Amino acid sequence: MTPPPDTQTAQSDPSSDKLDAAVLKTAGVVVLGAIMSILDVTVVNVALPTFQHEFDASYAIVAWTMTGYTLALATVIPLTGWAADRFGTKRLYMAALIFFVAGSLLCSTATNIGMLISFRVLQGLGGGMLMPLSMTIMTHAAGPQRMGRVMAVLGVPMLLGPIGGPILGGLLIDNLSWHWIFLINLPIGIVALVSAFLVLKPDNPQPSESFDFLGMLLASPGLALFLFGVSSIPEKQTVLAARVLIPAAVGIVLMVAFVFHAMRTEHPLIDLRLFKNPSLRAASVTMLLFAIAFFGGMLLLPSYLQQVRGESPLHAGLLVAPQGLGAMLTVPIGGRLVDKIGPGRIVMTGLAVITVGMSFFMFLHADTPFWQLCVVLFVVGMGMGWTMMPTMTAAIQTLTHQQVARGSTLMNIVNQTAGSIGTALMSMVLTTLLKNEQYARPAIASWFDPSIKAHIPPNLLSEGFEQAARAFGHTYILAVVLVACTLIPAFFLPRKKSQPVDAADAPVMMGH
């Protein structure tokens, strides 16, 4: 297959084993947008108590600033593949940046919680397209032979988001105001927009596919309703609540209907036929299990540090930073190895390291030394660097040029859905375990209401913190088991260096 002119220009020398200047410039542009999108998922976490105070709203209400953003991401991601084919990746990427920055500015002007939630939805509509578009642009620029290192570059924002978000949010709120967690996107967004205009090569899209309106009416609302139901589990503390079951059930029905529709239509909104590709299929199942376990488990430690140890959001963010440092050490190494020997062995090594490291958290105590937590987090981060982006690489590198946009969209849907499921699952298990501990909840509440300490004997307060730590540790058992189970689909990932895929080879590769 001969790449279109813009791809040839970006690649310079697709047979080269090194990432040339053109690819690195493109990477710099798309990483800026991806960092903004992913940071905004986590940076608002720190601001939720502030929103409660500023807008005089309950936690359940202000949590919609997170849920609304997530649902907007889920709604727009399925459209990305078609829109990239129809309008071109450069124009769509710039439009997504404008939507995201406009939404950020509006968020900073909100005067009540309803306005803030509405503007967060607008922000999510732009943010949802940034990550799959970044993957598509970088894949086209570098070609399959350098996919491992390209995904390592894109792994930077995925690592910085969960680590840097709480730190950045804490700094801005402590030293400026909550408005700045949104205003900070303005200068970054302007730089990203100007850079995209100057650096990204013009597309020459030649759309031959009609828009799948029926698919959109089934897939986007189906995914959003399902995630809405799942996201309501922690608040309702049961999966049997009507607010959980009804939207989740309707969402599942719509998604099942979409599956039947997608397999019968020539150009569906989400190309499920890509699952015939064995590499993408194995990578999707691996990513599904991994994201449920890892993203769900990743929420537990910051909560443990704040609720059991009494640390501030900023200090909690700093204490989990070693995880990001460990990942930054191994991501470039993993990227190079994936290009040389394939992702299979790398991912299995990473998962084994994460399983061993995360097992430590099953034995948390109320006085576990911070230095031990930091060492283990560094080890877990190293495993993450060998797992997440190599799995993404395994999914994308065997696709043809035309399939990349749809493939990256598909993987981002899997990632987004799994992350929401993991968050809800771990939150529900932790909440249930804390309810069963007599003194845990009063002990946690004492950090926020010091008067409680006057009514609880010191020995019972200490017992309460120990019970709470035990609840966190037992919740980690589920995360560890899920990570260990991820080794099964990871066993089927490719264990050889990928070969360039030509469009003519697609029917064989796809298993037709």
Coordinates of C-alpha atoms in Angstrom, one line a residue:
M1 CA 0.0 0.0 0.0
T2 CA 1.4 3.4 -0.9
P3 CA 0.8 6.0 1.8
P4 CA -0.9 9.2 0.9
P5 CA 1.4 12.3 0.3
D6 CA 1.0 13.7 3.8
T7 CA 2.0 10.4 5.4
Q8 CA 5.1 10.1 3.2
T9 CA 6.2 13.6 4.2
A10 CA 5.7 12.9 7.9
Q11 CA 7.5 9.7 7.8
S12 CA 10.6 10.9 5.9
D13 CA 12.0 7.4 5.9
P14 CA 9.6 4.8 7.0
S15 CA 12.2 2.1 6.7
S16 CA 14.4 3.9 9.1
D17 CA 14.8 2.3 12.5
K18 CA 15.0 5.7 14.2
L19 CA 12.3 8.3 15.0
D20 CA 13.3 11.2 12.7
A21 CA 12.8 14.9 13.3
A22 CA 9.4 15.0 11.4
V23 CA 8.0 12.2 13.6
L24 CA 9.3 13.8 16.8
K25 CA 7.7 17.2 15.9
T26 CA 4.4 15.5 15.2
A27 CA 4.7 13.6 18.5
G28 CA 5.3 16.9 20.4
V29 CA 2.2 18.4 19.0
V30 CA -0.2 15.5 19.7
V31 CA 1.2 14.8 23.2
L32 CA 0.3 18.4 24.2
G33 CA -3.4 17.7 23.4
A34 CA -3.4 14.3 24.9
I35 CA -1.9 15.6 28.1
M36 CA -4.6 18.2 28.5
S37 CA -7.4 15.6 27.9
I38 CA -6.0 13.0 30.3
L39 CA -4.9 15.5 33.0
D40 CA -8.4 17.0 33.1
V41 CA -9.8 13.5 34.1
T42 CA -7.7 13.5 37.2
V43 CA -7.1 17.1 38.1
V44 CA -10.7 17.7 39.0
N45 CA -10.6 14.9 41.6
V46 CA -8.7 17.1 44.0
A47 CA -11.3 19.9 43.5
L48 CA -14.4 18.0 44.4
P49 CA -14.4 19.1 48.1
T50 CA -13.8 22.7 46.9
F51 CA -16.8 22.5 44.6
Q52 CA -18.9 21.2 47.5
H53 CA -17.9 24.3 49.6
E54 CA -18.1 26.9 46.7
F55 CA -21.4 25.8 45.3
D56 CA -23.0 24.4 48.5
A57 CA -23.7 21.1 46.9
S58 CA -23.5 17.4 48.1
Y59 CA -20.6 15.2 47.0
A60 CA -23.1 13.1 44.9
I61 CA -23.9 16.3 42.9
V62 CA -20.4 17.6 42.5
A63 CA -19.2 14.1 41.4
W64 CA -21.1 14.8 38.2
T65 CA -18.3 17.2 37.2
M66 CA -16.4 13.9 36.7
T67 CA -19.2 11.7 35.5
G68 CA -20.5 14.2 33.0
Y69 CA -17.0 14.6 31.5
T70 CA -16.5 10.8 31.3
L71 CA -19.9 10.3 29.7
A72 CA -19.1 13.0 27.1
L73 CA -15.8 11.2 26.3
A74 CA -17.6 7.9 25.9
T75 CA -20.3 9.4 23.6
V76 CA -17.9 11.1 21.2
I77 CA -15.2 8.5 20.9
P78 CA -17.2 6.2 18.6
L79 CA -17.6 9.1 16.1
T80 CA -13.9 9.7 15.9
G81 CA -13.0 7.0 13.3
W82 CA -15.6 8.1 10.8
A83 CA -15.0 11.8 11.4
A84 CA -11.2 11.3 10.8
D85 CA -11.9 9.5 7.5
R86 CA -14.4 12.2 6.5
F87 CA -12.7 15.5 7.5
G88 CA -9.1 14.5 7.9
T89 CA -7.1 14.0 11.1
K90 CA -5.5 17.5 11.1
R91 CA -8.7 19.5 10.8
L92 CA -10.5 17.2 13.3
Y93 CA -7.7 17.4 15.8
M94 CA -7.7 21.2 15.7
A95 CA -11.5 21.3 16.0
A96 CA -11.3 19.0 19.1
L97 CA -8.7 21.3 20.6
I98 CA -10.9 24.3 20.1
F99 CA -13.9 22.5 21.7
F100 CA -11.8 21.4 24.6
V101 CA -10.2 24.9 25.3
A102 CA -13.6 26.6 24.9
G103 CA -15.2 24.2 27.3
S104 CA -12.3 24.9 29.8
L105 CA -12.8 28.6 29.6
L106 CA -16.5 28.2 30.2
C107 CA -15.9 26.0 33.2
S108 CA -13.8 28.7 34.8
T109 CA -16.8 31.1 34.5
A110 CA -19.4 28.8 36.1
T111 CA -21.4 30.4 38.9
N112 CA -23.3 27.3 40.0
I113 CA -22.8 23.6 39.9
G114 CA -25.3 23.1 37.1
M115 CA -23.3 25.4 34.8
L116 CA -20.1 23.7 35.7
I117 CA -21.4 20.2 34.9
S118 CA -22.8 21.4 31.6
F119 CA -19.5 23.0 30.6
R120 CA -17.6 19.9 31.6
V121 CA -19.8 17.9 29.1
L122 CA -18.8 20.4 26.4
Q123 CA -15.2 20.0 27.4
G124 CA -15.5 16.2 27.2
L125 CA -16.9 16.4 23.7
G126 CA -13.6 17.8 22.6
G127 CA -11.4 15.8 24.9
G128 CA -12.8 12.5 23.8
M129 CA -11.4 12.8 20.3
L130 CA -7.9 14.0 21.3
M131 CA -6.4 10.6 22.4
P132 CA -7.7 8.4 19.5
L133 CA -6.8 11.1 17.0
S134 CA -3.3 11.4 18.6
M135 CA -2.8 7.6 18.2
T136 CA -4.0 7.8 14.5
I137 CA -1.8 10.7 13.6
M138 CA 1.3 9.2 15.2
T139 CA 0.7 5.8 13.6
H140 CA 0.4 7.3 10.2
A141 CA 3.5 9.4 10.7
A142 CA 5.8 6.6 11.9
G143 CA 4.6 3.5 10.2
P144 CA 4.3 0.0 11.8
Q145 CA 8.0 -0.6 12.1
R146 CA 8.4 2.1 14.7
M147 CA 5.0 1.7 16.5
G148 CA 6.5 0.6 19.8
R149 CA 8.6 3.8 20.2
V150 CA 5.7 5.9 19.0
M151 CA 3.3 4.4 21.6
A152 CA 6.0 5.0 24.2
V153 CA 5.9 8.7 23.3
L154 CA 2.1 8.7 23.6
G155 CA 2.5 6.8 26.9
V156 CA 3.8 10.0 28.5
P157 CA 0.4 11.8 28.9
M158 CA -1.2 8.5 30.0
L159 CA 1.4 8.3 32.8
L160 CA 1.4 12.0 33.7
G161 CA -2.3 12.3 33.9
P162 CA -3.0 10.0 37.0
I163 CA 0.3 11.1 38.6
G164 CA 0.5 14.8 37.7
G165 CA -3.3 15.6 38.0
P166 CA -3.6 15.5 41.8
I167 CA -0.3 17.3 42.2
L168 CA -1.2 20.1 39.7
G169 CA -4.8 20.4 41.1
G170 CA -3.5 20.7 44.7
L171 CA -1.0 23.3 43.8
L172 CA -3.4 25.5 41.8
I173 CA -6.2 25.3 44.4
D174 CA -3.9 25.9 47.3
N175 CA -2.1 28.9 45.7
L176 CA -4.6 30.4 43.3
S177 CA -8.2 29.2 43.0
W178 CA -10.3 26.4 41.6
H179 CA -10.8 28.4 38.4
W180 CA -7.2 27.8 37.5
I181 CA -7.5 24.1 37.1
F182 CA -9.5 25.0 33.9
L183 CA -7.7 28.3 32.9
I184 CA -4.4 26.4 32.8
N185 CA -5.7 24.8 29.6
L186 CA -5.8 28.1 27.8
P187 CA -2.1 28.7 27.2
I188 CA -1.4 25.0 26.7
G189 CA -4.3 24.8 24.2
I190 CA -3.2 27.9 22.2
V191 CA 0.3 26.4 21.9
A192 CA -1.1 23.1 20.9
L193 CA -3.4 24.7 18.3
V194 CA -0.7 26.9 16.7
S195 CA 1.7 23.9 16.7
A196 CA -0.9 21.7 15.1
F197 CA -1.5 24.3 12.4
L198 CA 2.2 24.7 11.6
V199 CA 3.5 21.1 12.1
L200 CA 0.8 18.7 11.1
K201 CA 0.7 18.0 7.3
P202 CA -2.6 18.8 5.5
D203 CA -4.9 15.9 5.0
N204 CA -6.4 15.0 1.7
P205 CA -9.4 12.9 2.9
Q206 CA -11.3 11.0 0.3
P207 CA -14.3 9.8 2.1
S208 CA -16.1 6.9 0.4
E209 CA -18.2 5.9 3.4
S210 CA -21.6 7.2 4.3
F211 CA -22.3 8.2 7.9
D212 CA -23.8 5.4 10.0
F213 CA -26.7 7.3 11.6
L214 CA -28.4 4.2 13.0
G215 CA -25.1 3.1 14.4
M216 CA -24.6 6.4 16.1
L217 CA -28.2 6.3 17.6
L218 CA -27.4 2.8 19.0
A219 CA -23.7 3.0 20.0
S220 CA -23.2 6.4 21.5
P221 CA -26.3 6.5 23.8
G222 CA -25.8 2.8 24.6
L223 CA -22.3 3.3 25.8
A224 CA -23.2 6.5 27.7
L225 CA -26.2 4.9 29.4
F226 CA -24.2 1.8 30.4
L227 CA -21.4 3.9 31.9
F228 CA -23.9 6.1 33.6
G229 CA -25.4 3.1 35.3
V230 CA -22.0 1.7 36.3
S231 CA -20.9 5.1 37.5
S232 CA -23.9 5.3 39.8
I233 CA -22.9 2.1 41.7
P234 CA -20.6 3.8 44.3
E235 CA -23.2 6.4 45.1
K236 CA -26.1 3.9 45.5
Q237 CA -23.7 1.3 47.0
T238 CA -25.6 -1.6 45.3
V239 CA -25.9 -2.8 41.7
L240 CA -29.6 -3.5 42.3
A241 CA -30.7 0.2 42.5
A242 CA -33.0 1.4 39.8
R243 CA -30.6 4.2 38.9
V244 CA -28.0 1.5 38.2
L245 CA -30.0 -1.3 36.6
I246 CA -32.3 0.7 34.3
P247 CA -29.8 2.8 32.4
A248 CA -27.2 0.0 32.3
A249 CA -29.8 -2.5 31.0
V250 CA -31.0 -0.1 28.3
G251 CA -27.4 0.7 27.4
I252 CA -26.6 -3.0 27.1
V253 CA -29.7 -3.6 24.9
L254 CA -28.7 -0.7 22.6
M255 CA -25.1 -2.0 22.4
V256 CA -26.2 -5.5 21.6
A257 CA -28.5 -4.1 18.9
F258 CA -25.5 -2.2 17.5
V259 CA -23.4 -5.4 17.4
F260 CA -26.0 -7.0 15.2
H261 CA -26.3 -3.9 13.1
A262 CA -22.5 -3.5 12.7
M263 CA -22.0 -7.0 11.5
R264 CA -24.6 -6.5 8.8
T265 CA -23.8 -3.1 7.5
E266 CA -20.9 -2.3 5.1
H267 CA -19.5 0.7 6.9
P268 CA -20.5 0.7 10.6
L269 CA -19.7 3.5 13.0
I270 CA -17.4 1.2 15.0
D271 CA -15.8 -1.5 12.9
L272 CA -16.3 -4.7 15.0
R273 CA -14.9 -6.8 12.2
L274 CA -11.5 -5.6 13.3
F275 CA -11.8 -8.2 16.1
K276 CA -11.2 -10.8 13.5
N277 CA -7.6 -9.6 13.7
P278 CA -6.1 -12.0 16.3
S279 CA -3.6 -9.4 17.6
L280 CA -6.2 -6.7 18.1
R281 CA -8.6 -9.3 19.7
A282 CA -5.9 -10.4 22.2
A283 CA -4.9 -6.9 22.9
S284 CA -8.5 -5.8 23.5
V285 CA -9.1 -8.5 26.1
T286 CA -5.8 -7.8 27.7
M287 CA -6.5 -4.0 27.9
L288 CA -10.1 -4.7 29.2
L289 CA -8.9 -6.8 32.2
F290 CA -5.8 -4.6 32.8
A291 CA -7.7 -1.3 32.8
I292 CA -10.4 -2.6 35.2
A293 CA -7.8 -3.8 37.6
F294 CA -5.2 -1.1 37.3
F295 CA -7.4 2.1 37.0
G296 CA -9.7 0.8 39.7
G297 CA -6.8 -0.1 42.0
M298 CA -5.0 3.2 41.3
L299 CA -7.8 5.1 42.9
L300 CA -7.4 3.2 46.2
L301 CA -4.0 4.4 47.3
P302 CA -4.6 8.2 47.2
S303 CA -7.9 7.6 49.1
Y304 CA -6.0 5.5 51.7
L305 CA -3.4 8.2 52.1
Q306 CA -6.0 10.9 52.7
Q307 CA -8.6 8.9 54.7
V308 CA -6.4 6.6 56.7
R309 CA -3.2 8.6 57.0
G310 CA -4.7 12.1 57.0
E311 CA -2.5 13.4 54.1
S312 CA -3.5 16.4 52.1
P313 CA -4.5 15.9 48.4
L314 CA -1.2 17.5 47.4
H315 CA 0.9 15.3 49.7
A316 CA -1.0 12.2 48.5
G317 CA -0.3 13.2 44.9
L318 CA 3.4 13.6 45.7
L319 CA 3.6 10.2 47.5
V320 CA 2.2 8.3 44.5
A321 CA 4.6 10.1 42.1
P322 CA 7.2 7.3 42.2
Q323 CA 4.8 5.2 40.1
G324 CA 5.1 7.7 37.3
L325 CA 8.9 7.8 37.7
G326 CA 9.1 4.0 37.4
A327 CA 6.9 4.0 34.3
M328 CA 9.0 6.8 32.7
L329 CA 12.1 4.6 33.2
T330 CA 10.6 1.5 31.4
V331 CA 8.3 3.1 28.7
P332 CA 11.2 3.9 26.3
I333 CA 12.9 0.6 26.9
G334 CA 9.6 -1.3 26.3
G335 CA 8.9 0.7 23.1
R336 CA 12.3 -0.3 21.7
L337 CA 11.9 -3.9 22.7
V338 CA 8.4 -4.1 21.2
D339 CA 9.8 -3.0 17.8
K340 CA 12.5 -5.7 18.0
I341 CA 10.8 -8.7 19.5
G342 CA 7.1 -8.0 19.5
P343 CA 4.9 -7.0 22.5
G344 CA 4.0 -10.5 23.9
R345 CA 6.9 -11.1 26.2
I346 CA 7.2 -7.5 27.2
V347 CA 3.5 -7.3 28.3
M348 CA 3.7 -10.5 30.2
T349 CA 6.8 -9.4 32.0
G350 CA 5.1 -6.1 32.9
L351 CA 2.0 -7.8 34.2
A352 CA 4.1 -10.2 36.3
V353 CA 5.9 -7.2 37.9
I354 CA 2.6 -5.4 38.6
T355 CA 1.1 -8.5 40.1
V356 CA 4.0 -9.0 42.5
G357 CA 4.2 -5.3 43.4
M358 CA 0.5 -4.7 43.9
S359 CA 0.4 -7.8 46.2
F360 CA 2.2 -5.7 48.8
F361 CA -0.9 -3.4 49.1
M362 CA -3.1 -6.4 50.2
F363 CA -1.3 -6.1 53.6
L364 CA -1.7 -2.4 54.2
H365 CA -1.7 -1.1 57.8
A366 CA -2.5 2.2 59.4
D367 CA 1.2 2.8 59.9
T368 CA 2.8 1.2 56.8
P369 CA 6.0 3.2 56.2
F370 CA 5.8 5.7 53.4
W371 CA 9.2 4.7 52.1
Q372 CA 7.9 1.1 51.5
L373 CA 4.9 2.5 49.7
C374 CA 7.1 4.6 47.4
V375 CA 9.5 1.7 46.6
V376 CA 6.6 -0.6 45.7
L377 CA 4.9 2.1 43.6
F378 CA 8.1 2.6 41.7
V379 CA 8.2 -1.1 40.9
V380 CA 4.5 -1.2 39.9
G381 CA 5.2 1.8 37.7
M382 CA 8.0 -0.1 36.0
G383 CA 5.5 -2.8 35.2
M384 CA 3.0 -0.4 33.9
G385 CA 5.6 1.0 31.4
W386 CA 6.0 -2.5 30.0
T387 CA 2.2 -3.1 29.8
M388 CA -0.1 -0.4 28.8
M389 CA 1.4 1.1 25.6
P390 CA 2.9 -2.2 24.3
T391 CA -0.6 -3.6 24.5
M392 CA -1.9 -0.6 22.5
T393 CA 0.9 -1.2 20.0
A394 CA -0.1 -4.9 19.6
A395 CA -3.6 -3.8 18.7
I396 CA -2.6 -1.1 16.2
Q397 CA 0.6 -2.2 14.5
T398 CA -1.0 -5.0 12.4
L399 CA -3.7 -2.8 10.9
T400 CA -3.6 -1.3 7.5
H401 CA -3.3 2.5 7.0
Q402 CA -7.1 2.8 6.4
Q403 CA -7.9 0.7 9.5
V404 CA -5.8 2.7 12.0
A405 CA -8.4 5.4 12.8
R406 CA -11.1 2.8 13.5
G407 CA -8.7 0.6 15.4
S408 CA -7.5 3.3 17.7
T409 CA -11.1 4.4 18.3
L410 CA -12.0 0.8 19.2
M411 CA -9.1 0.5 21.7
N412 CA -10.0 3.8 23.3
I413 CA -13.6 2.7 23.8
V414 CA -12.3 -0.5 25.5
N415 CA -10.0 1.6 27.7
Q416 CA -12.6 4.1 28.7
T417 CA -15.3 1.5 29.4
A418 CA -12.9 -0.7 31.4
G419 CA -11.7 2.3 33.5
S420 CA -15.2 3.2 34.4
I421 CA -16.1 -0.3 35.4
G422 CA -12.9 -0.7 37.4
T423 CA -13.5 2.6 39.3
A424 CA -17.1 1.6 40.1
L425 CA -16.2 -2.0 41.1
M426 CA -13.4 -1.0 43.5
S427 CA -15.4 1.8 45.0
M428 CA -18.3 -0.5 45.7
V429 CA -16.1 -3.2 47.2
L430 CA -14.3 -0.7 49.4
T431 CA -17.5 1.0 50.5
T432 CA -19.0 -2.4 51.5
L433 CA -15.9 -3.5 53.4
L434 CA -15.8 -0.1 55.3
K435 CA -19.4 -0.4 56.3
N436 CA -18.7 -3.8 57.9
E437 CA -16.0 -2.3 60.1
Q438 CA -17.4 -0.8 63.3
Y439 CA -14.9 2.0 63.9
A440 CA -13.5 2.6 60.5
R441 CA -16.0 5.2 59.3
P442 CA -15.9 7.4 62.5
A443 CA -12.1 7.3 62.4
I444 CA -12.0 8.5 58.7
A445 CA -14.6 11.2 59.5
S446 CA -12.3 12.5 62.4
W447 CA -9.8 13.9 59.9
F448 CA -12.5 16.2 58.5
D449 CA -14.3 16.9 61.8
P450 CA -11.8 17.0 64.7
S451 CA -14.7 17.2 67.3
I452 CA -15.3 13.5 66.6
K453 CA -12.0 12.6 68.2
A454 CA -13.3 14.0 71.5
H455 CA -16.0 11.4 71.6
I456 CA -13.9 8.3 70.6
P457 CA -11.3 6.8 73.0
P458 CA -7.8 6.9 71.5
N459 CA -7.5 3.1 71.4
L460 CA -10.8 2.8 69.5
L461 CA -9.7 5.5 67.1
S462 CA -6.5 3.6 66.4
E463 CA -8.5 0.4 65.9
G464 CA -10.7 2.3 63.5
F465 CA -7.8 3.4 61.3
E466 CA -6.4 -0.1 61.3
Q467 CA -9.8 -1.5 60.3
A468 CA -10.0 1.1 57.5
A469 CA -6.5 0.1 56.3
R470 CA -7.6 -3.5 56.3
A471 CA -10.6 -2.7 54.1
F472 CA -8.3 -1.0 51.6
G473 CA -6.0 -4.0 51.6
H474 CA -8.7 -6.5 51.1
T475 CA -10.0 -4.5 48.2
Y476 CA -6.6 -4.8 46.6
I477 CA -7.0 -8.6 46.6
L478 CA -9.6 -8.2 43.8
A479 CA -7.2 -5.9 41.8
V480 CA -4.3 -8.3 42.1
V481 CA -6.4 -11.3 41.0
L482 CA -7.7 -9.4 37.9
V483 CA -4.1 -8.3 37.0
A484 CA -3.0 -11.9 37.3
C485 CA -5.9 -13.1 35.1
T486 CA -4.7 -10.6 32.5
L487 CA -1.7 -12.9 31.9
I488 CA -4.0 -15.3 30.1
P489 CA -5.0 -13.1 27.1
A490 CA -1.5 -11.5 27.1
F491 CA -0.1 -15.0 26.4
F492 CA -1.7 -14.7 22.9
L493 CA -0.1 -11.4 22.0
P494 CA 2.4 -11.4 19.1
R495 CA 5.9 -12.5 20.1
K496 CA 7.7 -11.5 16.9
K497 CA 8.7 -8.2 15.3
S498 CA 5.8 -6.9 13.3
Q499 CA 5.9 -6.9 9.5
P500 CA 4.6 -4.0 7.4
V501 CA 0.9 -4.6 6.5
D502 CA -0.3 -3.8 3.0
A503 CA -3.9 -3.3 2.2
A504 CA -3.7 -6.3 -0.1
D505 CA -2.8 -8.5 2.8
A506 CA -5.7 -7.3 4.9
P507 CA -8.2 -10.1 4.0
V508 CA -5.6 -12.8 5.0
M509 CA -4.6 -10.9 8.2
M510 CA -8.2 -10.3 9.1
G511 CA -9.0 -13.9 8.9
H512 CA -11.5 -13.8 6.0

